[in-house]
Amino acid sequence: MSHPCPASPTPRPLPGAPTETDIVVVTYFYPHQVGFGDFAQRVASLAGLGRVLLVSRQDIAELPEFRDIPFVQQVIDNPSESLAGIVRYLAAAARIVRRARPRVVVCLGTQVSMLPLLIPGTPALVYWNEHPLHIFESRAGRLKQFAKDAARRLCFAGARRARFAMPISAMMRDDLMDHGVPGDRCPVVPMGVVEAFGARPGRRAARGDAGSPIRLLYAGTVAPERGRDVMLEGLARARSRGVDVRLDLIGASSDQIDYCRTRIEELGLGGAVSVEGRIPISAVPDRIAEADGGICLWEDRPYWRFNPPTKLFEFLVAGVPVLASRIRTHTAYVRDGENGLVFDYDADHFAAAILRFAALGPQRRRLAESAARDGAAYLWIRSETAFQALVKDAMQASGRPARVPAPAS
């Protein structure tokens, strides 16, 4: 795998002849980003269809999720996450596309959904995985408000210009259609979970162990709006009522680890909570299999009413009941008392959910079995079929002949 980097905002010439690129993948990953699994799955799938050039803001070739995928990387050195920074990044990416002349461009994230507006004549697809409200959240001040509103409108304009937008949920599809994207051009393609997360016979949730501590797992950014304090305070209240429950937090930044350790001490949770940073994706299935229940916590913000969290599906596929806060991106998949429990977003209701979960005892196995059945619908192997069909359609529309990718060395 070669990856010429770094590049300036005016990209360097690509290695080799421009016609050697079949697919340009444009990403926009954040330095603090925790999960890359759904992106890596798509890049690997694209690498099976043609020669891939991946455009990114930083060198990602050595990330565990991407290490074994054949692609050429072009890095655009663009640390700014401001609106102006995103625009500069997209302009540089458009220059790469025009020089590479690929058969298709895949915009791997809503952050780069404006790109189709800059590359007329090149078939493009957009992985619509986040709502523009989240990326371009309204700011105080009339000028900033105007700029953010305009950026959101341009995201939807890019989705309309693309050959296909690929929303990850029905809620997102409805929203795209409300913004003028025809229904036949925005089919739902769920994120998809690899089979390694699949339910295992010896997983803890299926055993319904009696007399042992209840182990709960949260994986993701450990931030206030993602329920950090709700979890810690709710856990303390549940334990004060005699429930032996333990919590593992995975994916925290160094600042978040420091904060959590301070709160753990203040709340008297020493020994009941572990907090750690990002772990290799290969280790995540084993950690999920060790849990009795998985936690999905989101404050009910408008932009989180559209895109469900990755971990929700990983828990279901693994056969782990989900304890989920009441927001439609959770309740569309988690059925209270069947494959998990649903509670209102605050510490008292989270504590009550833990008490209720503990009271189920061996009946937790029934929730685990239901979760595993439901999770089968969200395996990546199912999503990949739809994803590849859309990419092949766009490649055919380019009018350029297909080539078989060179075998990986």
mmCIF file of C-alpha atoms in Angstrom:
data_model
loop_
_atom_site.group_PDB
_atom_site.id
_atom_site.type_symbol
_atom_site.label_atom_id
_atom_site.label_comp_id
_atom_site.label_asym_id
_atom_site.label_seq_id
_atom_site.Cartn_x
_atom_site.Cartn_y
_atom_site.Cartn_z
ATOM 1 C CA MET A 1 0.000 0.000 0.000
ATOM 2 C CA SER A 2 1.494 3.331 -0.960
ATOM 3 C CA HIS A 3 0.411 6.588 0.568
ATOM 4 C CA PRO A 4 2.159 9.748 -0.664
ATOM 5 C CA CYS A 5 1.842 12.232 2.198
ATOM 6 C CA PRO A 6 1.637 14.829 3.420
ATOM 7 C CA ALA A 7 0.182 16.906 0.613
ATOM 8 C CA SER A 8 -0.474 20.600 0.604
ATOM 9 C CA PRO A 9 -3.957 22.045 0.003
ATOM 10 C CA THR A 10 -2.828 22.125 -3.648
ATOM 11 C CA PRO A 11 -2.265 18.377 -3.987
ATOM 12 C CA ARG A 12 0.855 16.876 -5.458
ATOM 13 C CA PRO A 13 0.622 14.901 -8.715
ATOM 14 C CA LEU A 14 -0.638 11.394 -8.127
ATOM 15 C CA PRO A 15 1.702 8.453 -8.548
ATOM 16 C CA GLY A 16 1.284 6.749 -11.894
ATOM 17 C CA ALA A 17 -1.026 7.642 -14.763
ATOM 18 C CA PRO A 18 -4.354 9.252 -13.765
ATOM 19 C CA THR A 19 -6.331 6.554 -15.585
ATOM 20 C CA GLU A 20 -5.037 3.962 -13.099
ATOM 21 C CA THR A 21 -7.630 5.131 -10.573
ATOM 22 C CA ASP A 22 -11.102 3.596 -10.805
ATOM 23 C CA ILE A 23 -12.552 4.868 -7.531
ATOM 24 C CA VAL A 24 -11.694 7.959 -5.528
ATOM 25 C CA VAL A 25 -12.833 7.734 -1.909
ATOM 26 C CA VAL A 26 -12.969 11.050 -0.063
ATOM 27 C CA THR A 27 -13.038 10.884 3.743
ATOM 28 C CA TYR A 28 -13.090 13.447 6.546
ATOM 29 C CA PHE A 29 -11.967 11.799 9.760
ATOM 30 C CA TYR A 30 -11.494 13.725 13.006
ATOM 31 C CA PRO A 31 -8.309 13.451 15.081
ATOM 32 C CA HIS A 32 -10.361 12.416 18.134
ATOM 33 C CA GLN A 33 -12.481 9.897 16.207
ATOM 34 C CA VAL A 34 -12.951 6.550 17.936
ATOM 35 C CA GLY A 35 -14.639 4.222 15.425
ATOM 36 C CA PHE A 36 -13.578 3.475 11.850
ATOM 37 C CA GLY A 37 -15.177 0.061 11.319
ATOM 38 C CA ASP A 38 -18.018 1.055 8.976
ATOM 39 C CA PHE A 39 -15.662 3.193 6.873
ATOM 40 C CA ALA A 40 -13.050 0.442 6.577
ATOM 41 C CA GLN A 41 -15.702 -2.078 5.550
ATOM 42 C CA ARG A 42 -16.717 0.154 2.674
ATOM 43 C CA VAL A 43 -13.177 0.874 1.544
ATOM 44 C CA ALA A 44 -12.400 -2.862 1.532
ATOM 45 C CA SER A 45 -15.549 -3.516 -0.486
ATOM 46 C CA LEU A 46 -14.606 -0.821 -3.001
ATOM 47 C CA ALA A 47 -11.097 -2.265 -3.320
ATOM 48 C CA GLY A 48 -12.757 -5.407 -4.647
ATOM 49 C CA LEU A 49 -14.367 -3.412 -7.455
ATOM 50 C CA GLY A 50 -11.402 -1.379 -8.721
ATOM 51 C CA ARG A 51 -8.236 0.532 -7.910
ATOM 52 C CA VAL A 52 -8.899 2.876 -5.023
ATOM 53 C CA LEU A 53 -7.365 6.245 -4.279
ATOM 54 C CA LEU A 54 -8.293 7.355 -0.768
ATOM 55 C CA VAL A 55 -8.218 11.065 0.096
ATOM 56 C CA SER A 56 -7.872 11.891 3.787
ATOM 57 C CA ARG A 57 -6.794 14.611 6.214
ATOM 58 C CA GLN A 58 -4.209 12.403 7.885
ATOM 59 C CA ASP A 59 -2.271 9.222 7.220
ATOM 60 C CA ILE A 60 -4.689 6.400 8.014
ATOM 61 C CA ALA A 61 -2.942 3.554 6.218
ATOM 62 C CA GLU A 62 -1.515 2.158 9.454
ATOM 63 C CA LEU A 63 -4.736 2.242 11.445
ATOM 64 C CA PRO A 64 -5.605 -1.387 12.285
ATOM 65 C CA GLU A 65 -8.924 -1.192 10.445
ATOM 66 C CA PHE A 66 -7.258 -0.140 7.164
ATOM 67 C CA ARG A 67 -3.912 -1.914 7.362
ATOM 68 C CA ASP A 68 -4.740 -4.852 5.088
ATOM 69 C CA ILE A 69 -6.815 -2.985 2.490
ATOM 70 C CA PRO A 70 -5.143 -2.252 -0.866
ATOM 71 C CA PHE A 71 -5.388 1.439 -1.751
ATOM 72 C CA VAL A 72 -3.266 4.430 -2.601
ATOM 73 C CA GLN A 73 -3.586 7.323 -0.174
ATOM 74 C CA GLN A 74 -3.445 11.064 -0.830
ATOM 75 C CA VAL A 75 -3.253 13.198 2.308
ATOM 76 C CA ILE A 76 -4.390 16.816 2.259
ATOM 77 C CA ASP A 77 -2.868 18.609 5.200
ATOM 78 C CA ASN A 78 -5.902 20.437 6.528
ATOM 79 C CA PRO A 79 -6.119 20.535 10.340
ATOM 80 C CA SER A 80 -8.857 23.175 10.499
ATOM 81 C CA GLU A 81 -12.350 21.862 11.244
ATOM 82 C CA SER A 82 -13.987 25.233 10.575
ATOM 83 C CA LEU A 83 -16.429 25.716 7.718
ATOM 84 C CA ALA A 84 -13.725 27.524 5.769
ATOM 85 C CA GLY A 85 -11.346 24.620 6.422
ATOM 86 C CA ILE A 86 -13.865 22.092 5.108
ATOM 87 C CA VAL A 87 -14.428 24.192 1.977
ATOM 88 C CA ARG A 88 -10.674 24.368 1.326
ATOM 89 C CA TYR A 89 -10.396 20.630 1.849
ATOM 90 C CA LEU A 90 -13.212 19.915 -0.594
ATOM 91 C CA ALA A 91 -11.698 22.231 -3.204
ATOM 92 C CA ALA A 92 -8.405 20.321 -2.928
ATOM 93 C CA ALA A 93 -10.239 16.994 -3.143
ATOM 94 C CA ALA A 94 -12.078 18.176 -6.262
ATOM 95 C CA ARG A 95 -8.734 18.959 -7.913
ATOM 96 C CA ILE A 96 -7.556 15.436 -7.128
ATOM 97 C CA VAL A 97 -10.725 13.991 -8.665
ATOM 98 C CA ARG A 98 -10.428 16.064 -11.832
ATOM 99 C CA ARG A 99 -6.830 14.959 -12.304
ATOM 100 C CA ALA A 100 -7.479 11.292 -11.484
ATOM 101 C CA ARG A 101 -10.538 10.980 -13.747
ATOM 102 C CA PRO A 102 -12.017 8.030 -11.811
ATOM 103 C CA ARG A 103 -15.029 6.044 -12.861
ATOM 104 C CA VAL A 104 -16.783 6.972 -9.620
ATOM 105 C CA VAL A 105 -16.267 9.054 -6.497
ATOM 106 C CA VAL A 106 -17.486 7.833 -3.106
ATOM 107 C CA CYS A 107 -17.953 10.581 -0.517
ATOM 108 C CA LEU A 108 -17.438 8.589 2.662
ATOM 109 C CA GLY A 109 -19.330 10.757 5.129
ATOM 110 C CA THR A 110 -21.859 13.569 5.187
ATOM 111 C CA GLN A 111 -18.996 15.992 5.953
ATOM 112 C CA VAL A 112 -17.910 15.739 2.292
ATOM 113 C CA SER A 113 -21.394 15.590 0.760
ATOM 114 C CA MET A 114 -20.892 18.968 -0.970
ATOM 115 C CA LEU A 115 -18.206 17.464 -3.198
ATOM 116 C CA PRO A 116 -20.556 16.326 -6.029
ATOM 117 C CA LEU A 117 -21.302 20.022 -6.644
ATOM 118 C CA LEU A 118 -17.612 20.564 -7.481
ATOM 119 C CA ILE A 119 -17.130 17.587 -9.822
ATOM 120 C CA PRO A 120 -19.897 17.787 -12.463
ATOM 121 C CA GLY A 121 -19.775 14.936 -14.923
ATOM 122 C CA THR A 122 -18.253 12.439 -12.489
ATOM 123 C CA PRO A 123 -20.708 9.944 -10.954
ATOM 124 C CA ALA A 124 -20.666 10.291 -7.177
ATOM 125 C CA LEU A 125 -22.196 8.503 -4.212
ATOM 126 C CA VAL A 126 -22.562 9.884 -0.694
ATOM 127 C CA TYR A 127 -22.433 7.770 2.466
ATOM 128 C CA TRP A 128 -25.001 9.770 4.478
ATOM 129 C CA ASN A 129 -24.005 8.766 7.991
ATOM 130 C CA GLU A 130 -24.579 11.967 9.956
ATOM 131 C CA HIS A 131 -27.057 14.825 9.859
ATOM 132 C CA PRO A 132 -25.737 18.202 8.592
ATOM 133 C CA LEU A 133 -27.192 19.807 11.727
ATOM 134 C CA HIS A 134 -24.489 18.052 13.733
ATOM 135 C CA ILE A 135 -21.637 18.955 11.403
ATOM 136 C CA PHE A 136 -22.717 22.552 10.914
ATOM 137 C CA GLU A 137 -24.446 23.285 14.196
ATOM 138 C CA SER A 138 -25.977 26.750 14.503
ATOM 139 C CA ARG A 139 -23.759 29.338 16.150
ATOM 140 C CA ALA A 140 -24.417 32.667 17.818
ATOM 141 C CA GLY A 141 -24.078 35.682 15.570
ATOM 142 C CA ARG A 142 -25.970 36.489 12.414
ATOM 143 C CA LEU A 143 -23.046 35.957 10.027
ATOM 144 C CA LYS A 144 -22.057 32.569 11.502
ATOM 145 C CA GLN A 145 -25.698 31.501 11.536
ATOM 146 C CA PHE A 146 -26.054 32.415 7.862
ATOM 147 C CA ALA A 147 -22.865 30.512 6.947
ATOM 148 C CA LYS A 148 -23.902 27.375 8.846
ATOM 149 C CA ASP A 149 -27.394 27.431 7.310
ATOM 150 C CA ALA A 150 -25.858 27.788 3.850
ATOM 151 C CA ALA A 151 -23.473 24.869 4.510
ATOM 152 C CA ARG A 152 -26.347 22.608 5.522
ATOM 153 C CA ARG A 153 -28.270 23.527 2.378
ATOM 154 C CA LEU A 154 -25.200 22.738 0.287
ATOM 155 C CA CYS A 155 -24.915 19.299 1.903
ATOM 156 C CA PHE A 156 -28.429 18.472 0.785
ATOM 157 C CA ALA A 157 -27.719 20.002 -2.638
ATOM 158 C CA GLY A 158 -24.730 17.656 -2.929
ATOM 159 C CA ALA A 159 -26.964 14.697 -2.053
ATOM 160 C CA ARG A 160 -29.385 15.769 -4.771
ATOM 161 C CA ARG A 161 -26.534 16.068 -7.300
ATOM 162 C CA ALA A 162 -25.080 12.642 -6.397
ATOM 163 C CA ARG A 163 -26.161 9.604 -8.335
ATOM 164 C CA PHE A 164 -27.069 8.001 -5.009
ATOM 165 C CA ALA A 165 -27.147 9.073 -1.390
ATOM 166 C CA MET A 166 -26.896 6.136 1.004
ATOM 167 C CA PRO A 167 -28.548 6.998 4.345
ATOM 168 C CA ILE A 168 -27.929 4.625 7.243
ATOM 169 C CA SER A 169 -31.478 4.814 8.626
ATOM 170 C CA ALA A 170 -35.079 5.231 7.507
ATOM 171 C CA MET A 171 -35.222 8.488 9.471
ATOM 172 C CA MET A 172 -32.372 9.870 7.411
ATOM 173 C CA ARG A 173 -33.982 8.705 4.180
ATOM 174 C CA ASP A 174 -37.228 10.479 5.059
ATOM 175 C CA ASP A 175 -35.246 13.634 5.801
ATOM 176 C CA LEU A 176 -33.364 13.432 2.500
ATOM 177 C CA MET A 177 -36.638 13.053 0.636
ATOM 178 C CA ASP A 178 -38.022 16.065 2.511
ATOM 179 C CA HIS A 179 -35.019 17.958 1.116
ATOM 180 C CA GLY A 180 -35.725 16.973 -2.466
ATOM 181 C CA VAL A 181 -33.755 13.748 -2.990
ATOM 182 C CA PRO A 182 -35.929 11.281 -4.957
ATOM 183 C CA GLY A 183 -36.719 8.120 -3.012
ATOM 184 C CA ASP A 184 -35.205 5.842 -5.656
ATOM 185 C CA ARG A 185 -31.909 7.680 -5.285
ATOM 186 C CA CYS A 186 -31.553 7.434 -1.505
ATOM 187 C CA PRO A 187 -32.005 3.771 -0.541
ATOM 188 C CA VAL A 188 -31.226 2.885 3.080
ATOM 189 C CA VAL A 189 -27.894 1.063 3.431
ATOM 190 C CA PRO A 190 -27.365 0.263 7.137
ATOM 191 C CA MET A 191 -23.884 0.662 8.580
ATOM 192 C CA GLY A 192 -23.488 -3.077 8.878
ATOM 193 C CA VAL A 193 -21.585 -5.112 11.466
ATOM 194 C CA VAL A 194 -18.938 -7.676 10.573
ATOM 195 C CA GLU A 195 -19.565 -11.291 11.496
ATOM 196 C CA ALA A 196 -16.765 -11.231 14.084
ATOM 197 C CA PHE A 197 -19.244 -9.512 16.412
ATOM 198 C CA GLY A 198 -21.719 -12.376 16.051
ATOM 199 C CA ALA A 199 -23.310 -14.030 19.066
ATOM 200 C CA ARG A 200 -21.087 -16.639 20.693
ATOM 201 C CA PRO A 201 -22.338 -19.656 22.638
ATOM 202 C CA GLY A 202 -20.304 -18.742 25.718
ATOM 203 C CA ARG A 203 -21.139 -15.039 25.805
ATOM 204 C CA ARG A 204 -21.958 -13.732 29.231
ATOM 205 C CA ALA A 205 -25.353 -12.222 28.368
ATOM 206 C CA ALA A 206 -26.652 -15.610 27.200
ATOM 207 C CA ARG A 207 -25.686 -17.326 30.442
ATOM 208 C CA GLY A 208 -27.744 -15.099 32.727
ATOM 209 C CA ASP A 209 -25.267 -15.683 35.544
ATOM 210 C CA ALA A 210 -26.900 -15.557 38.961
ATOM 211 C CA GLY A 211 -25.060 -14.228 41.981
ATOM 212 C CA SER A 212 -22.291 -12.540 39.988
ATOM 213 C CA PRO A 213 -21.907 -8.801 39.340
ATOM 214 C CA ILE A 214 -23.804 -7.359 36.395
ATOM 215 C CA ARG A 215 -21.309 -6.096 33.819
ATOM 216 C CA LEU A 216 -22.351 -3.185 31.603
ATOM 217 C CA LEU A 217 -20.319 -1.851 28.706
ATOM 218 C CA TYR A 218 -20.218 1.563 27.042
ATOM 219 C CA ALA A 219 -17.972 2.076 23.996
ATOM 220 C CA GLY A 220 -17.544 5.419 22.283
ATOM 221 C CA THR A 221 -16.758 9.041 23.056
ATOM 222 C CA VAL A 222 -17.172 9.603 26.803
ATOM 223 C CA ALA A 223 -18.667 13.089 26.594
ATOM 224 C CA PRO A 224 -21.348 14.954 28.612
ATOM 225 C CA GLU A 225 -23.891 14.908 25.761
ATOM 226 C CA ARG A 226 -23.312 11.181 25.342
ATOM 227 C CA GLY A 227 -24.373 10.432 28.876
ATOM 228 C CA ARG A 228 -21.050 10.446 30.724
ATOM 229 C CA ASP A 229 -22.446 11.890 33.946
ATOM 230 C CA VAL A 230 -25.798 10.120 33.583
ATOM 231 C CA MET A 231 -23.935 6.804 33.542
ATOM 232 C CA LEU A 232 -21.641 7.514 36.474
ATOM 233 C CA GLU A 233 -24.275 9.087 38.713
ATOM 234 C CA GLY A 234 -26.916 6.516 37.767
ATOM 235 C CA LEU A 235 -24.502 3.685 38.496
ATOM 236 C CA ALA A 236 -23.743 5.144 41.930
ATOM 237 C CA ARG A 237 -27.473 5.362 42.735
ATOM 238 C CA ALA A 238 -28.110 1.796 41.602
ATOM 239 C CA ARG A 239 -25.225 0.494 43.707
ATOM 240 C CA SER A 240 -26.479 2.459 46.722
ATOM 241 C CA ARG A 241 -29.638 0.376 46.443
ATOM 242 C CA GLY A 242 -27.730 -2.883 46.713
ATOM 243 C CA VAL A 243 -27.158 -3.840 43.067
ATOM 244 C CA ASP A 244 -23.681 -5.198 42.367
ATOM 245 C CA VAL A 245 -23.149 -3.664 38.944
ATOM 246 C CA ARG A 246 -19.867 -2.860 37.186
ATOM 247 C CA LEU A 247 -19.306 -0.515 34.251
ATOM 248 C CA ASP A 248 -16.582 -0.555 31.600
ATOM 249 C CA LEU A 249 -16.048 2.654 29.601
ATOM 250 C CA ILE A 250 -14.035 2.256 26.386
ATOM 251 C CA GLY A 251 -12.977 4.967 23.955
ATOM 252 C CA ALA A 252 -12.267 7.919 26.242
ATOM 253 C CA SER A 253 -9.700 10.586 25.422
ATOM 254 C CA SER A 254 -6.988 11.405 27.964
ATOM 255 C CA ASP A 255 -8.990 14.399 29.247
ATOM 256 C CA GLN A 256 -12.118 12.273 29.525
ATOM 257 C CA ILE A 257 -10.205 9.582 31.407
ATOM 258 C CA ASP A 258 -8.953 12.185 33.893
ATOM 259 C CA TYR A 259 -12.463 13.573 34.412
ATOM 260 C CA CYS A 260 -14.005 10.134 34.880
ATOM 261 C CA ARG A 261 -11.391 9.040 37.388
ATOM 262 C CA THR A 262 -12.056 12.148 39.453
ATOM 263 C CA ARG A 263 -15.827 11.561 39.394
ATOM 264 C CA ILE A 264 -15.387 7.860 40.145
ATOM 265 C CA GLU A 265 -13.522 8.786 43.306
ATOM 266 C CA GLU A 266 -16.061 11.470 44.259
ATOM 267 C CA LEU A 267 -18.966 9.065 43.789
ATOM 268 C CA GLY A 268 -17.310 6.208 45.672
ATOM 269 C CA LEU A 269 -17.209 3.983 42.600
ATOM 270 C CA GLY A 270 -13.660 2.754 42.986
ATOM 271 C CA GLY A 271 -13.462 -0.823 41.720
ATOM 272 C CA ALA A 272 -16.890 -0.586 40.071
ATOM 273 C CA VAL A 273 -15.897 1.407 36.987
ATOM 274 C CA SER A 274 -13.022 0.989 34.564
ATOM 275 C CA VAL A 275 -12.241 3.657 31.983
ATOM 276 C CA GLU A 276 -9.787 3.334 29.115
ATOM 277 C CA GLY A 277 -8.983 4.792 25.728
ATOM 278 C CA ARG A 278 -9.520 3.460 22.245
ATOM 279 C CA ILE A 279 -8.776 -0.248 21.811
ATOM 280 C CA PRO A 280 -8.060 -2.167 18.575
ATOM 281 C CA ILE A 281 -11.201 -3.021 16.640
ATOM 282 C CA SER A 282 -10.154 -6.687 16.761
ATOM 283 C CA ALA A 283 -10.481 -6.614 20.562
ATOM 284 C CA VAL A 284 -13.962 -5.103 20.652
ATOM 285 C CA PRO A 285 -16.009 -8.292 19.943
ATOM 286 C CA ASP A 286 -14.381 -10.062 22.883
ATOM 287 C CA ARG A 287 -15.109 -7.130 25.192
ATOM 288 C CA ILE A 288 -18.748 -7.046 24.116
ATOM 289 C CA ALA A 289 -19.048 -10.807 24.672
ATOM 290 C CA GLU A 290 -17.985 -10.252 28.304
ATOM 291 C CA ALA A 291 -20.917 -7.886 28.974
ATOM 292 C CA ASP A 292 -24.387 -8.624 30.334
ATOM 293 C CA GLY A 293 -25.700 -5.445 28.748
ATOM 294 C CA GLY A 294 -24.566 -2.675 26.409
ATOM 295 C CA ILE A 295 -25.327 1.009 26.954
ATOM 296 C CA CYS A 296 -26.471 3.475 24.292
ATOM 297 C CA LEU A 297 -26.905 6.954 25.761
ATOM 298 C CA TRP A 298 -27.602 10.118 23.809
ATOM 299 C CA GLU A 299 -29.018 13.404 24.899
ATOM 300 C CA ASP A 300 -32.105 14.125 22.789
ATOM 301 C CA ARG A 301 -30.568 16.632 20.404
ATOM 302 C CA PRO A 302 -32.210 17.256 16.996
ATOM 303 C CA TYR A 303 -29.305 15.928 14.932
ATOM 304 C CA TRP A 304 -29.158 12.653 16.891
ATOM 305 C CA ARG A 305 -32.742 11.831 15.944
ATOM 306 C CA PHE A 306 -31.541 10.640 12.540
ATOM 307 C CA ASN A 307 -28.374 8.504 12.763
ATOM 308 C CA PRO A 308 -28.327 5.478 15.088
ATOM 309 C CA PRO A 309 -25.026 4.699 16.864
ATOM 310 C CA THR A 310 -22.741 1.972 15.566
ATOM 311 C CA LYS A 311 -22.493 0.247 18.946
ATOM 312 C CA LEU A 312 -26.248 -0.343 19.086
ATOM 313 C CA PHE A 313 -25.980 -2.749 16.157
ATOM 314 C CA GLU A 314 -22.784 -4.333 17.439
ATOM 315 C CA PHE A 315 -24.542 -5.115 20.716
ATOM 316 C CA LEU A 316 -27.550 -6.613 18.916
ATOM 317 C CA VAL A 317 -25.416 -8.698 16.549
ATOM 318 C CA ALA A 318 -23.449 -9.956 19.574
ATOM 319 C CA GLY A 319 -26.660 -10.939 21.353
ATOM 320 C CA VAL A 320 -26.175 -8.410 24.143
ATOM 321 C CA PRO A 321 -29.314 -6.629 25.462
ATOM 322 C CA VAL A 322 -29.191 -2.858 25.014
ATOM 323 C CA LEU A 323 -29.955 -0.335 27.751
ATOM 324 C CA ALA A 324 -30.927 2.678 25.648
ATOM 325 C CA SER A 325 -32.026 6.226 26.373
ATOM 326 C CA ARG A 326 -35.337 7.317 24.905
ATOM 327 C CA ILE A 327 -34.572 8.856 21.505
ATOM 328 C CA ARG A 328 -36.008 7.590 18.249
ATOM 329 C CA THR A 329 -32.644 6.465 16.872
ATOM 330 C CA HIS A 330 -32.594 3.997 19.772
ATOM 331 C CA THR A 331 -36.284 3.124 20.097
ATOM 332 C CA ALA A 332 -36.556 2.311 16.380
ATOM 333 C CA TYR A 333 -34.358 -0.726 17.136
ATOM 334 C CA VAL A 334 -34.559 -1.397 20.889
ATOM 335 C CA ARG A 335 -37.908 -2.798 22.065
ATOM 336 C CA ASP A 336 -38.370 -2.327 25.777
ATOM 337 C CA GLY A 337 -38.521 -5.644 27.617
ATOM 338 C CA GLU A 338 -37.775 -7.652 24.459
ATOM 339 C CA ASN A 339 -34.208 -7.044 23.249
ATOM 340 C CA GLY A 340 -33.277 -4.434 25.839
ATOM 341 C CA LEU A 341 -34.623 -1.712 28.114
ATOM 342 C CA VAL A 342 -35.528 1.900 27.309
ATOM 343 C CA PHE A 343 -35.324 4.717 29.853
ATOM 344 C CA ASP A 344 -35.517 8.491 30.001
ATOM 345 C CA TYR A 345 -32.229 10.367 29.785
ATOM 346 C CA ASP A 346 -31.267 11.171 33.374
ATOM 347 C CA ALA A 347 -29.394 9.512 36.220
ATOM 348 C CA ASP A 348 -32.509 8.457 38.174
ATOM 349 C CA HIS A 349 -34.090 6.694 35.198
ATOM 350 C CA PHE A 350 -30.792 5.050 34.280
ATOM 351 C CA ALA A 351 -30.499 3.765 37.860
ATOM 352 C CA ALA A 352 -34.069 2.461 37.645
ATOM 353 C CA ALA A 353 -33.216 0.661 34.398
ATOM 354 C CA ILE A 354 -30.239 -1.022 36.083
ATOM 355 C CA LEU A 355 -32.469 -2.146 38.972
ATOM 356 C CA ARG A 356 -35.023 -3.483 36.521
ATOM 357 C CA PHE A 357 -32.310 -5.277 34.541
ATOM 358 C CA ALA A 358 -30.938 -6.845 37.723
ATOM 359 C CA ALA A 359 -34.414 -7.991 38.774
ATOM 360 C CA LEU A 360 -34.789 -9.957 35.531
ATOM 361 C CA GLY A 361 -32.159 -12.416 36.712
ATOM 362 C CA PRO A 362 -31.949 -15.454 34.434
ATOM 363 C CA GLN A 363 -34.669 -13.913 32.242
ATOM 364 C CA ARG A 364 -31.962 -11.683 30.803
ATOM 365 C CA ARG A 365 -31.159 -14.646 28.572
ATOM 366 C CA ARG A 366 -34.472 -14.126 26.787
ATOM 367 C CA LEU A 367 -33.491 -10.527 25.966
ATOM 368 C CA ALA A 368 -30.084 -11.739 24.749
ATOM 369 C CA GLU A 369 -31.654 -14.301 22.422
ATOM 370 C CA SER A 370 -34.028 -11.695 21.010
ATOM 371 C CA ALA A 371 -31.150 -9.256 20.507
ATOM 372 C CA ALA A 372 -29.198 -11.874 18.534
ATOM 373 C CA ARG A 373 -32.196 -12.617 16.283
ATOM 374 C CA ASP A 374 -32.724 -8.935 15.577
ATOM 375 C CA GLY A 375 -29.030 -8.326 15.041
ATOM 376 C CA ALA A 376 -28.859 -10.767 12.121
ATOM 377 C CA ALA A 377 -30.548 -8.129 9.928
ATOM 378 C CA TYR A 378 -27.649 -5.712 10.466
ATOM 379 C CA LEU A 379 -24.705 -7.848 9.386
ATOM 380 C CA TRP A 380 -22.387 -6.115 6.926
ATOM 381 C CA ILE A 381 -22.669 -8.997 4.471
ATOM 382 C CA ARG A 382 -26.293 -7.910 3.916
ATOM 383 C CA SER A 383 -25.502 -4.208 3.587
ATOM 384 C CA GLU A 384 -22.514 -4.848 1.332
ATOM 385 C CA THR A 385 -24.659 -6.410 -1.384
ATOM 386 C CA ALA A 386 -26.761 -3.252 -1.643
ATOM 387 C CA PHE A 387 -23.707 -0.992 -1.348
ATOM 388 C CA GLN A 388 -21.814 -2.705 -4.158
ATOM 389 C CA ALA A 389 -24.864 -2.716 -6.422
ATOM 390 C CA LEU A 390 -25.135 1.081 -6.138
ATOM 391 C CA VAL A 391 -21.411 1.554 -6.773
ATOM 392 C CA LYS A 392 -21.515 -0.716 -9.841
ATOM 393 C CA ASP A 393 -24.483 1.248 -11.200
ATOM 394 C CA ALA A 394 -22.530 4.495 -10.844
ATOM 395 C CA MET A 395 -19.411 2.981 -12.419
ATOM 396 C CA GLN A 396 -21.397 1.850 -15.427
ATOM 397 C CA ALA A 397 -22.839 5.334 -15.757
ATOM 398 C CA SER A 398 -19.329 6.754 -16.126
ATOM 399 C CA GLY A 399 -18.994 5.188 -19.567
ATOM 400 C CA ARG A 400 -15.437 4.062 -18.814
ATOM 401 C CA PRO A 401 -14.481 0.394 -19.206
ATOM 402 C CA ALA A 402 -14.141 -1.736 -16.126
ATOM 403 C CA ARG A 403 -10.806 -3.203 -15.036
ATOM 404 C CA VAL A 404 -10.112 -6.065 -12.701
ATOM 405 C CA PRO A 405 -8.133 -4.847 -9.657
ATOM 406 C CA ALA A 406 -4.568 -6.048 -9.431
ATOM 407 C CA PRO A 407 -4.181 -8.766 -6.777
ATOM 408 C CA ALA A 408 -2.867 -7.557 -3.438
ATOM 409 C CA SER A 409 0.835 -8.226 -2.973
#
